[in-house]
Amino acid sequence: MVDSKQQWKAWLYLAPAIVLLLVFTVWPIINTVRMSLLENYSGLQATAGAQFQFGLGNFLKVVRYRQFTQCLKNTCILCFLTVPISTILALLIAVALNSIKFLQKGLQTIFFLPYVTNSIAIGMVFAAMFNIVGSFYGTENELIVTAGIINNVIEFFGGTHINWINYGSSYAANIFVMVVYIVWNALPFKILVLLGGLQGINKQYYEAAKVDGTPRRRVFTKITVPLLSPMLAYVVITGFIGGFKEYTSIVGIFGETMGPPDAAKRLNTMVGFIYDSLSSNSQGRASAAALILFAIILVVTLINNQVSKKRVHY
Amino acid sequence: MKVVLQNLTKIFPSRDKKAGKEVVAVNDFNFEIPDGKLIGLLGPSGCGKSTTLYMISGLQKPTSGKIFFGDDDVTELSTENRGIGLVFQNYALYPHMTVQQNILFPLQNLKGADKLSKEEMQERAYNAAKLVQIEELMDRKPSELSGGQQQRVAIARALVKMPRVLLLDEPLSNLDARLRLQTREEIRRIQKETGITTVFVTHDQEEAMSISDMIVVMKLGVLQQIGKPQDVYDDPANLFVAKFLGTPPINVLEGKIQGGKVYIGQEAVLEVSGAEDQDVVIGIRPEGFELAETGALHCNLVNVEVMGRDVSIVSHHPASQNASIRSIINADHKTSVGGQIVRYDLKPHKVFLFNKETEERIRCEVK
């Protein structure tokens, strides 16, 4: 314990951090709660001196929006598809990387590239890959020329091209492209964490397993995965938190229309909904949506924690 | 199951490709480990004893030479097919499994004809646990056990498959002094009860001497001497072995053989026959000194340490290679040591003569 006479010094040293936290974290959170509880709160009108009633109207409004239901659905679908897929892929890649010596550093760098690349830029590249040139902004009757590399490959093997993201594309195709993109984007961080975890596992466990003639699959499921479980829990929890805040990736591929030209906003997400509310000057509604998103993430994280209590070996 | 090592050699390539030399960890080893015995591989760190153990286990491949278990050549056989149990220095217990799961793990790997039913596995795991006296701890995790208990679990896990050969890598090095004494007796008991040929590695000579049927002394990858602990102690092949065995260590002095007498400095301490005149290195065990008023060896007294059962006298001699000479005298004789000079007679069978250049033992009769 610090001597009580010296305590003011401790507070002095903490002051810069505390002030910044109060201004940029604590106050905004309090303000968000306040705005969400004021009926139809709008920043513009508030500045003009308008008074707002206290109530839960913002929350009701948000929940009743059809757009909100769509956003929630999109977010959940993307989250529950991409987090397991990317975690499993990252685990397999990390284990494979860890077991080779030749080219390990080089491959590690390549796998890490998406992490240091702007996700909008990556999105545009993906959009080009899944593209069918000639109809992106066009109409139904426009001549369609296959140009995206994915469709070229499909046609090379004798398949018919698929309208992934262009005018008239299906919701399933859109979601498929998003899943591929988000998984690819999420891999490097997960590989890095899991590879670090793998390299921290004592090699003698593997030697002991070898002496006992343990088959490879059993070594993986009974030794590697349990010993890696703290890292796995970490990437899954952060993966879900990140997944519920998905937004940039959609913009990266579809632009601000958040969907193909004929179905704008079809792929909008929770964060997208919040931004939309803000841009229409409905801070009350945006705050309510933000708190709902917060509650969802909290519940999912609590569930994750409960599961990991049983499954994770620290 | 006897284990035979034939011209066993292990060469590690140099790490630094340009400058470094390759390292010969084990150099042309030949010895036979008799069936059902406990063998201690003994040497200072870096002498190749662990490498030898790992080659017997199959985790490392010998550069040349052969390994036989009984009459089977196992040199090319992979680890899991050799039927060995290995206890690692830090035990390598799976931290996420209970004691029982750890012991069951090797059994669950068995396939085909060897496959056991659940009940058989449980029973064998229980028997192994009982042998090492940890049957009460079956539901604990390794982190909830003491070092000694973890060691026992590791031994149980190695024994549960009923291996042909049990290998222990520095089994006692992670235990505190008290547990070490207890555990080494325990290892001896378990080995006697199971009758499994056991090889263990240690750098602690006391540990090796106290429980082994035979010790193998190594230095820089070269075998120095094999034998029963007492035989090796009483009859070391060279200066290294003499220095390595025994606590307190042997006293080493410079001297010479001249005209049938052994001289330390100007003092003729013993008579010798069958050796040419030459400069020699003389090794005297601490218990090889006898206080005598007319003793030939004069030393400058430094200190007398009373240990109850016996007395340890620390003294100086100009010819000594050690910082001081330590002798152990039975405390039964109420000997009083006083003054500056202490005088000794030497017991001939506790004195060894070594060639000054080669440090090999000079075989001759000392009287």
XYZ file of C-alpha atoms in Angstrom:
681
model
C 0.000 0.000 0.000
C 1.113 3.494 -0.749
C 1.533 5.739 2.243
C -1.670 7.775 2.531
C 0.323 10.999 2.547
C 1.771 10.008 -0.794
C -1.526 9.053 -2.367
C -2.032 12.378 -4.108
C 1.129 11.605 -6.032
C -0.327 8.351 -7.320
C -3.448 10.190 -8.445
C -1.333 12.853 -10.090
C 0.547 10.286 -12.138
C -2.705 8.567 -13.080
C -4.432 11.831 -13.973
C -3.565 12.069 -17.697
C -4.876 8.575 -18.375
C -7.940 9.085 -16.200
C -8.812 12.392 -17.834
C -8.539 10.900 -21.316
C -10.595 7.880 -20.301
C -13.278 10.064 -18.735
C -13.539 12.302 -21.778
C -13.297 9.723 -24.545
C -14.678 6.549 -22.983
C -16.700 7.021 -19.832
C -18.611 10.146 -20.857
C -19.534 8.817 -24.327
C -20.865 5.630 -22.740
C -22.952 7.572 -20.234
C -24.095 9.897 -22.987
C -25.068 6.954 -25.184
C -27.250 5.571 -22.430
C -28.775 9.021 -21.877
C -29.503 9.585 -25.571
C -31.011 6.143 -25.978
C -33.472 6.861 -23.187
C -34.671 10.198 -24.581
C -37.573 9.798 -27.025
C -36.605 10.623 -30.615
C -33.436 12.339 -29.484
C -31.669 14.271 -32.195
C -28.437 16.148 -31.685
C -29.423 18.888 -34.098
C -32.714 19.600 -32.343
C -31.048 19.398 -28.952
C -28.643 22.136 -29.990
C -31.619 24.202 -31.066
C -33.008 23.855 -27.552
C -35.567 21.101 -28.023
C -36.583 19.047 -24.964
C -37.052 15.279 -25.141
C -39.187 13.010 -23.039
C -37.756 10.162 -21.072
C -38.791 6.695 -22.318
C -37.975 3.444 -24.075
C -39.349 4.534 -27.439
C -35.984 4.423 -29.203
C -35.491 0.774 -28.365
C -39.002 -0.149 -29.502
C -38.488 1.736 -32.724
C -35.195 0.044 -33.452
C -36.602 -3.411 -32.847
C -39.630 -2.719 -35.041
C -37.532 -1.577 -38.021
C -37.526 -4.192 -40.755
C -34.078 -2.984 -41.734
C -32.880 -3.732 -38.198
C -34.090 -7.350 -38.360
C -32.267 -7.717 -41.668
C -29.095 -6.219 -40.196
C -29.256 -8.506 -37.158
C -29.787 -11.523 -39.405
C -26.855 -10.614 -41.673
C -24.576 -9.993 -38.723
C -25.465 -13.272 -37.039
C -25.143 -15.321 -40.231
C -21.731 -13.860 -41.021
C -20.559 -14.209 -37.443
C -21.622 -17.798 -36.893
C -20.253 -18.880 -40.276
C -16.937 -17.046 -40.315
C -15.744 -17.496 -36.744
C -15.785 -21.334 -36.722
C -14.482 -21.604 -40.296
C -11.641 -19.155 -39.786
C -10.689 -20.668 -36.419
C -10.521 -24.214 -37.773
C -8.618 -23.125 -40.889
C -6.218 -21.041 -38.816
C -5.627 -23.986 -36.472
C -4.842 -26.330 -39.359
C -2.571 -23.812 -41.059
C -0.779 -23.000 -37.792
C -0.198 -26.684 -37.031
C 1.054 -27.272 -40.572
C 3.313 -24.216 -40.437
C 4.675 -25.276 -37.083
C 5.602 -28.711 -38.349
C 7.752 -27.524 -41.251
C 11.131 -25.875 -41.018
C 11.813 -25.066 -44.646
C 10.047 -21.881 -45.828
C 8.335 -21.444 -42.459
C 9.358 -17.804 -42.083
C 8.500 -16.987 -45.678
C 5.075 -18.593 -45.524
C 4.419 -16.937 -42.176
C 5.028 -13.566 -43.810
C 2.717 -14.372 -46.694
C -0.040 -15.498 -44.360
C 0.358 -12.313 -42.401
C 0.041 -9.990 -45.399
C -3.754 -9.531 -45.210
C -3.308 -8.203 -41.687
C -1.192 -5.275 -42.803
C -3.232 -4.517 -45.916
C -6.115 -2.052 -45.927
C -9.356 -4.023 -45.800
C -11.133 -1.689 -48.251
C -8.339 -2.334 -50.746
C -8.603 -6.060 -50.170
C -12.368 -5.752 -50.607
C -11.961 -4.067 -53.956
C -9.618 -6.813 -55.118
C -12.109 -9.431 -53.981
C -14.895 -7.547 -55.752
C -12.836 -7.678 -58.938
C -12.151 -11.374 -58.464
C -15.829 -12.194 -58.073
C -16.931 -9.709 -60.690
C -18.785 -10.078 -63.954
C -17.709 -7.006 -65.865
C -20.394 -5.115 -67.634
C -23.193 -5.265 -65.165
C -21.890 -3.918 -61.927
C -23.721 -0.631 -62.248
C -25.732 -1.711 -65.219
C -29.210 -2.945 -65.960
C -30.640 -6.356 -66.610
C -30.299 -6.098 -70.382
C -26.652 -5.124 -70.397
C -24.231 -7.482 -72.090
C -22.562 -9.680 -69.547
C -18.912 -10.519 -70.082
C -17.265 -12.887 -67.642
C -14.147 -11.235 -66.284
C -13.717 -12.041 -62.620
C -10.962 -14.581 -62.059
C -13.234 -16.851 -60.014
C -15.768 -17.114 -62.851
C -12.954 -17.563 -65.363
C -11.714 -20.527 -63.405
C -15.226 -21.972 -63.114
C -15.740 -21.630 -66.864
C -12.296 -23.082 -67.570
C -13.395 -26.245 -65.811
C -16.600 -26.279 -67.822
C -18.987 -24.763 -65.280
C -21.307 -21.845 -65.836
C -20.419 -18.518 -64.304
C -22.172 -17.442 -61.141
C -23.443 -13.970 -60.509
C -21.645 -13.363 -57.220
C -22.105 -9.725 -56.427
C -23.490 -7.953 -59.455
C -26.925 -6.779 -60.517
C -29.411 -9.572 -59.866
C -27.148 -11.732 -57.747
C -28.688 -13.923 -55.088
C -28.476 -13.391 -51.338
C -26.731 -16.774 -50.905
C -24.054 -15.835 -53.446
C -23.512 -12.506 -51.700
C -23.145 -14.173 -48.321
C -20.730 -16.746 -49.800
C -18.466 -13.984 -51.108
C -18.624 -12.185 -47.768
C -17.746 -15.353 -45.857
C -14.746 -16.039 -48.097
C -13.557 -12.472 -47.736
C -14.051 -12.202 -43.967
C -12.443 -15.590 -43.309
C -9.462 -14.675 -45.455
C -9.153 -11.381 -43.640
C -9.473 -12.950 -40.208
C -6.924 -15.725 -40.763
C -3.599 -13.923 -40.216
C -4.294 -12.733 -36.687
C -5.610 -16.126 -35.652
C -2.708 -17.981 -37.277
C -0.277 -15.692 -35.510
C -1.838 -16.243 -32.085
C -2.170 -20.002 -32.545
C 1.340 -20.370 -33.958
C 2.673 -18.506 -30.943
C 0.726 -20.864 -28.715
C 2.013 -23.921 -30.552
C 5.598 -22.810 -30.268
C 5.086 -22.434 -26.540
C 4.098 -26.083 -26.100
C 6.864 -28.155 -24.581
C 8.265 -30.533 -27.216
C 8.596 -33.259 -24.592
C 4.833 -33.807 -24.606
C 5.207 -34.866 -28.217
C 8.202 -37.047 -27.441
C 6.275 -38.676 -24.611
C 3.375 -39.271 -27.003
C 5.786 -40.727 -29.541
C 7.242 -43.164 -27.030
C 3.700 -44.330 -26.347
C 3.018 -44.788 -30.064
C 0.220 -42.241 -30.183
C -1.372 -41.926 -33.636
C -1.107 -38.474 -35.217
C -4.823 -37.716 -35.040
C -4.891 -38.538 -31.360
C -1.849 -36.353 -30.713
C -3.720 -33.509 -32.395
C -7.019 -33.966 -30.587
C -5.749 -35.081 -27.184
C -2.577 -33.049 -26.818
C -2.276 -30.170 -29.269
C -5.840 -28.870 -29.091
C -6.207 -29.059 -25.281
C -2.828 -27.437 -24.728
C -3.763 -24.774 -27.255
C -7.226 -24.236 -25.779
C -6.461 -20.926 -24.018
C -5.356 -19.479 -27.366
C -8.327 -21.027 -29.141
C -10.708 -19.495 -26.605
C -9.019 -16.153 -27.103
C -9.345 -16.166 -30.904
C -12.948 -17.390 -30.733
C -14.036 -14.725 -28.245
C -12.257 -11.889 -30.036
C -13.528 -13.360 -33.307
C -17.143 -13.115 -32.169
C -16.682 -9.605 -30.810
C -15.103 -8.520 -34.090
C -17.708 -10.429 -36.094
C -20.619 -8.609 -34.484
C -18.989 -5.337 -35.442
C -18.649 -6.345 -39.125
C -19.060 -3.372 -41.431
C -15.932 -2.382 -43.357
C -15.784 -5.702 -45.188
C -19.258 -5.162 -46.679
C -18.312 -1.646 -47.758
C -15.081 -3.060 -49.199
C -16.932 -5.357 -51.567
C -20.308 -3.740 -52.194
C -19.542 -0.107 -51.513
C -21.823 2.063 -49.440
C -24.902 0.561 -51.074
C -24.293 -2.422 -48.760
C -25.639 -4.809 -51.379
C -25.874 -5.407 -55.116
C -27.207 -2.456 -57.163
C -30.699 -3.943 -57.340
C -30.878 -4.752 -53.636
C -29.204 -1.960 -51.725
C -28.813 -2.407 -47.961
C -29.498 -6.136 -48.306
C -26.191 -6.953 -46.599
C -26.311 -4.169 -44.057
C -25.063 -5.040 -40.572
C -25.685 -3.822 -37.041
C -22.869 -1.297 -37.189
C -24.164 -0.206 -40.598
C -27.582 0.362 -39.051
C -26.029 2.535 -36.330
C -24.157 4.613 -38.915
C -27.307 5.011 -40.979
C -29.217 6.232 -37.953
C -26.477 8.717 -37.174
C -26.417 10.053 -40.708
C -30.143 10.715 -40.528
C -29.506 12.641 -37.315
C -31.311 10.134 -35.094
C -28.766 9.852 -32.316
C -31.387 8.411 -29.965
C -32.082 5.521 -32.294
C -28.362 4.989 -33.002
C -27.614 4.900 -29.272
C -30.376 2.385 -28.643
C -29.064 0.164 -31.466
C -25.514 0.463 -30.099
C -26.700 -0.642 -26.660
C -28.597 -3.566 -28.163
C -25.429 -4.609 -30.029
C -23.485 -4.249 -26.799
C -25.975 -6.492 -24.992
C -25.743 -9.140 -27.727
C -21.935 -9.153 -27.644
C -22.018 -9.326 -23.852
C -24.346 -12.336 -23.870
C -22.315 -14.158 -26.536
C -19.086 -13.485 -24.646
C -20.602 -14.733 -21.404
C -21.683 -17.912 -23.172
C -18.183 -18.253 -24.599
C -16.727 -17.878 -21.141
C -19.051 -20.487 -19.714
C -18.115 -22.943 -22.449
C -14.413 -22.275 -22.045
C -14.589 -22.866 -18.299
C -15.377 -26.472 -19.098
C -13.225 -26.874 -22.174
C -10.178 -24.713 -21.648
C -7.182 -25.978 -19.700
C -5.085 -23.168 -18.378
C 15.764 -58.074 -21.338
C 19.474 -57.376 -21.736
C 20.488 -54.355 -23.734
C 23.619 -54.413 -25.850
C 25.242 -51.343 -27.361
C 27.674 -52.077 -30.166
C 30.078 -49.431 -31.459
C 27.370 -46.876 -30.792
C 28.310 -43.432 -32.098
C 26.354 -40.199 -32.361
C 27.705 -37.206 -34.210
C 25.773 -33.940 -34.226
C 26.467 -31.714 -37.230
C 27.796 -28.298 -36.304
C 25.209 -25.552 -35.937
C 27.361 -22.979 -37.624
C 28.038 -24.410 -41.044
C 31.112 -22.316 -41.763
C 33.153 -22.299 -38.612
C 31.945 -24.874 -36.140
C 33.107 -28.436 -35.867
C 30.778 -31.358 -35.617
C 30.210 -32.636 -32.120
C 30.855 -36.257 -31.260
C 28.350 -36.720 -28.468
C 28.846 -40.445 -28.083
C 32.013 -42.087 -29.319
C 32.152 -45.801 -30.139
C 30.303 -47.222 -27.177
C 30.384 -50.897 -26.375
C 28.674 -52.346 -23.396
C 26.115 -54.811 -22.281
C 23.416 -54.126 -19.746
C 22.501 -57.416 -18.080
C 18.856 -58.446 -17.790
C 16.889 -57.088 -14.858
C 19.562 -54.760 -13.551
C 19.543 -51.101 -12.648
C 22.235 -49.212 -14.501
C 23.351 -45.664 -13.831
C 24.828 -43.665 -16.705
C 27.047 -41.196 -14.936
C 29.063 -38.238 -16.086
C 29.317 -34.468 -16.030
C 26.926 -32.485 -18.206
C 27.684 -32.713 -21.900
C 29.279 -36.136 -21.625
C 26.706 -37.798 -23.888
C 24.824 -39.754 -21.247
C 21.409 -38.357 -22.179
C 22.184 -38.842 -25.861
C 22.961 -42.490 -25.123
C 19.650 -42.826 -23.283
C 17.742 -41.206 -26.136
C 19.417 -43.515 -28.625
C 18.337 -46.522 -26.571
C 14.827 -45.038 -26.534
C 14.855 -44.506 -30.288
C 14.053 -40.795 -30.101
C 17.498 -40.186 -31.548
C 19.091 -42.217 -34.311
C 22.687 -43.317 -33.866
C 25.146 -42.152 -36.522
C 26.635 -45.632 -36.520
C 26.619 -48.746 -34.394
C 23.874 -51.055 -33.261
C 21.513 -51.491 -30.353
C 20.132 -54.883 -29.325
C 17.325 -55.668 -26.936
C 17.976 -59.295 -26.093
C 18.832 -60.771 -29.458
C 16.676 -58.351 -31.476
C 18.454 -55.633 -33.395
C 16.315 -52.566 -32.634
C 18.605 -49.985 -34.209
C 16.204 -49.275 -37.056
C 13.054 -49.827 -35.018
C 11.009 -46.726 -34.259
C 10.492 -45.641 -30.665
C 6.946 -46.905 -30.265
C 7.868 -50.390 -31.445
C 10.765 -50.866 -29.068
C 8.667 -51.479 -25.999
C 10.379 -48.948 -23.811
C 9.110 -46.737 -21.026
C 10.723 -43.327 -20.789
C 10.557 -40.912 -17.871
C 11.565 -37.413 -18.843
C 13.621 -35.105 -16.704
C 10.683 -32.750 -16.178
C 8.229 -35.666 -16.324
C 6.252 -34.334 -19.360
C 2.936 -35.222 -17.745
C 0.033 -33.959 -19.823
C -1.122 -30.987 -17.737
C -4.729 -31.104 -18.899
C -5.302 -34.717 -17.913
C -5.830 -36.218 -14.487
C -3.330 -38.682 -13.068
C -5.558 -41.530 -14.184
C -5.933 -40.159 -17.719
C -2.175 -39.717 -17.898
C -1.546 -43.318 -16.890
C -4.286 -44.612 -19.192
C -2.997 -42.660 -22.185
C -0.371 -45.189 -23.383
C -2.879 -48.042 -23.036
C -5.486 -46.250 -25.128
C -2.975 -46.133 -27.988
C -2.729 -49.895 -28.220
C -4.162 -51.305 -31.419
C -5.144 -54.608 -32.927
C -4.380 -57.691 -30.876
C -2.976 -55.669 -27.988
C -6.157 -53.674 -27.592
C -7.514 -53.832 -24.054
C -11.040 -53.592 -22.751
C -11.953 -50.636 -20.585
C -11.906 -52.754 -17.435
C -8.470 -54.187 -18.237
C -7.116 -50.701 -18.823
C -8.545 -49.441 -15.540
C -7.089 -52.383 -13.714
C -3.642 -52.033 -15.197
C -3.616 -48.302 -14.543
C -4.642 -48.969 -10.958
C -1.930 -51.589 -10.518
C 0.714 -49.258 -11.925
C -0.489 -46.480 -9.628
C -0.447 -48.817 -6.674
C 3.093 -49.895 -7.449
C 4.278 -46.301 -7.162
C 1.833 -45.620 -4.306
C -0.258 -42.895 -5.894
C -3.564 -44.745 -6.131
C -5.114 -42.111 -3.841
C -4.300 -39.332 -6.269
C -5.949 -40.662 -9.425
C -8.339 -37.724 -9.899
C -5.814 -34.966 -9.375
C -4.218 -32.873 -12.104
C -0.410 -32.846 -12.311
C -0.340 -29.219 -11.162
C -1.965 -30.298 -7.899
C 0.837 -32.749 -7.124
C 4.219 -32.276 -5.498
C 7.394 -32.903 -7.480
C 7.863 -36.335 -5.980
C 4.282 -37.337 -6.728
C 4.603 -36.114 -10.318
C 7.727 -38.215 -10.636
C 5.788 -41.276 -9.483
C 2.999 -40.604 -11.948
C 5.584 -40.354 -14.726
C 7.055 -43.694 -13.677
C 3.591 -45.252 -13.513
C 2.831 -43.972 -17.000
C 6.081 -45.469 -18.271
C 5.456 -48.800 -16.540
C 1.801 -49.294 -17.414
C 2.581 -50.670 -20.885
C 4.882 -53.203 -19.274
C 7.953 -52.068 -21.193
C 10.944 -54.297 -21.879
C 13.301 -51.554 -20.796
C 12.677 -48.582 -18.512
C 14.669 -45.416 -19.170
C 14.902 -42.527 -16.724
C 16.444 -39.194 -17.684
C 17.844 -37.421 -14.625
C 14.960 -38.758 -12.536
C 15.865 -36.951 -9.335
C 17.229 -33.630 -10.529
C 13.959 -31.740 -10.030
C 13.455 -32.873 -6.453
C 14.697 -31.306 -3.256
C 17.435 -33.043 -1.285
C 15.131 -34.893 1.076
C 12.766 -36.150 -1.602
C 15.737 -37.189 -3.639
C 16.859 -39.663 -0.994
C 13.347 -41.007 -0.645
C 12.674 -41.239 -4.359
C 15.890 -42.983 -5.233
C 15.070 -45.733 -2.767
C 11.611 -45.825 -4.276
C 13.040 -46.245 -7.772
C 15.199 -49.055 -6.472
C 12.183 -50.752 -4.894
C 10.038 -50.407 -8.026
C 12.837 -51.744 -10.194
C 13.321 -54.738 -7.876
C 9.593 -55.452 -7.784
C 9.123 -55.310 -11.538
C 12.481 -56.761 -12.524
C 12.562 -54.521 -15.589
C 15.979 -53.665 -16.969
C 16.342 -50.027 -16.056
C 18.779 -47.408 -17.286
C 18.953 -44.013 -15.663
C 21.026 -40.967 -16.334
C 22.490 -38.762 -13.659
C 25.322 -36.378 -13.036
C 25.159 -37.039 -9.307
C 27.650 -39.770 -8.447
C 26.171 -40.348 -5.015
C 22.769 -41.005 -6.550
C 24.232 -43.417 -9.090
C 26.399 -45.245 -6.589
C 23.659 -45.642 -4.024
C 21.077 -47.489 -6.120
C 22.735 -48.904 -9.231
C 23.753 -52.468 -9.800
C 26.282 -51.142 -12.246
C 27.519 -47.697 -13.112
C 28.811 -46.498 -16.446
C 31.093 -43.489 -16.145
C 31.352 -41.258 -19.215
C 33.374 -38.249 -20.194
C 33.064 -36.233 -23.408
C 31.300 -39.051 -25.206
C 33.872 -41.641 -24.259
C 33.195 -44.524 -21.942
C 35.567 -44.421 -18.976
C 34.675 -47.373 -16.823
C 31.879 -49.845 -16.175
C 31.397 -51.838 -13.044
C 29.719 -52.306 -9.720
C 29.712 -49.005 -7.848
C 32.037 -50.229 -5.092
C 34.460 -51.792 -7.572
C 34.672 -48.607 -9.607
C 35.175 -46.567 -6.459
C 37.865 -48.870 -5.112
C 39.616 -49.367 -8.404
C 39.239 -46.353 -10.720
C 40.626 -46.761 -14.221
C 41.872 -43.208 -14.506
C 42.103 -39.895 -12.727
C 38.785 -38.652 -14.116
C 36.858 -41.571 -12.653
C 38.719 -41.254 -9.366
C 37.888 -37.560 -9.164
C 34.281 -37.997 -10.238
C 33.291 -40.578 -7.663
C 33.165 -39.985 -3.946
C 32.091 -37.232 -1.580
C 34.103 -35.479 -0.389
C 36.138 -35.841 -3.583
C 39.474 -37.546 -3.775
C 42.552 -35.510 -2.852
C 44.918 -35.108 -5.759
C 48.600 -34.424 -5.171
C 51.630 -34.291 -7.387
C 54.474 -36.606 -6.650
C 56.901 -39.076 -8.104
C 58.007 -42.671 -7.993
C 61.700 -43.001 -7.269
C 63.607 -46.082 -6.255
C 60.557 -48.052 -5.215
C 59.108 -45.259 -3.124
C 56.292 -42.821 -3.661
C 57.258 -39.280 -2.861
C 55.031 -36.328 -2.164
C 57.383 -33.392 -2.201
C 60.400 -34.642 -0.255
C 58.409 -37.085 1.844
C 58.452 -40.765 1.013
C 54.917 -41.788 1.945
C 54.570 -45.311 0.602
C 56.532 -48.130 -0.959
C 55.747 -49.286 -4.452
C 56.781 -52.204 -6.595
C 56.308 -52.901 -10.241
C 56.457 -49.313 -11.480
C 59.204 -47.361 -13.188
C 60.529 -44.126 -11.795
C 58.402 -41.257 -13.068
C 56.389 -38.202 -12.093
C 52.923 -39.218 -11.032
C 49.633 -37.828 -9.870
C 48.573 -39.314 -6.569
C 44.943 -39.689 -5.592
C 44.158 -40.250 -1.936
C 40.598 -40.921 -0.770
C 39.606 -38.799 2.247
C 39.266 -41.967 4.314
C 42.775 -43.023 3.269
C 44.487 -40.881 5.912
C 45.479 -41.994 9.376
C 46.668 -39.591 12.025
C 50.073 -40.667 13.226
C 52.655 -38.920 15.399
C 55.369 -40.281 13.177
C 53.394 -40.028 9.918
C 55.356 -39.407 6.761
C 53.031 -36.806 5.219
C 53.191 -33.349 6.778
C 50.327 -30.969 6.129
C 49.561 -27.477 7.392
C 46.425 -27.595 9.468
C 43.625 -25.241 8.453
C 40.514 -26.404 10.187
C 38.870 -29.320 11.929
C 35.206 -29.933 11.152
C 33.338 -32.112 13.586
C 30.509 -34.071 11.995
C 29.607 -36.280 14.947
C 30.224 -39.673 13.448
C 33.563 -38.614 12.105
C 35.917 -35.697 11.933
C 36.962 -33.913 8.798
C 40.375 -32.330 8.825
C 41.130 -29.626 6.294
C 44.791 -28.966 5.647
C 47.202 -27.629 3.059
C 50.076 -29.229 1.267
C 52.210 -27.529 -1.381
C 51.947 -30.488 -3.768
C 48.150 -30.574 -3.636
C 46.219 -29.841 -6.823
C 43.052 -29.150 -4.845
C 42.761 -25.970 -2.824
C 42.951 -28.035 0.334
C 43.322 -31.592 1.497
C 40.333 -33.041 3.253
C 40.683 -36.174 5.317
C 37.989 -38.014 7.185
C 38.993 -39.613 10.457
C 36.771 -41.846 12.514
C 35.651 -39.950 15.603
C 35.969 -43.060 17.778
C 39.632 -42.377 18.354
C 39.663 -39.390 20.594
C 42.326 -37.822 18.513
C 43.316 -34.351 19.399
C 44.690 -32.264 16.642
C 46.702 -29.282 17.659
C 49.511 -27.108 16.468
C 50.321 -26.040 12.958
C 51.287 -29.345 11.444
C 49.202 -32.464 11.068
C 50.954 -35.739 10.239
C 49.422 -38.650 8.381
C 50.120 -42.217 7.456
C 48.368 -43.387 4.288
C 46.299 -46.520 3.762
C 47.798 -48.127 0.643
C 44.501 -49.419 -0.788
C 43.040 -45.908 -0.712
C 45.900 -44.447 -2.701
C 45.934 -44.511 -6.502
C 48.787 -43.546 -8.790
C 48.153 -42.016 -12.212
C 50.396 -41.278 -15.153
C 50.986 -37.549 -15.228
C 50.498 -37.239 -18.981
C 47.727 -39.677 -19.811
C 46.068 -39.613 -16.385
C 45.651 -43.364 -16.719
C 46.039 -45.501 -13.639
C 49.518 -46.927 -13.048
C 48.952 -50.544 -12.144
C 51.401 -51.421 -9.442
C 51.522 -52.682 -5.901
C 51.449 -50.001 -3.245
C 52.493 -50.857 0.295
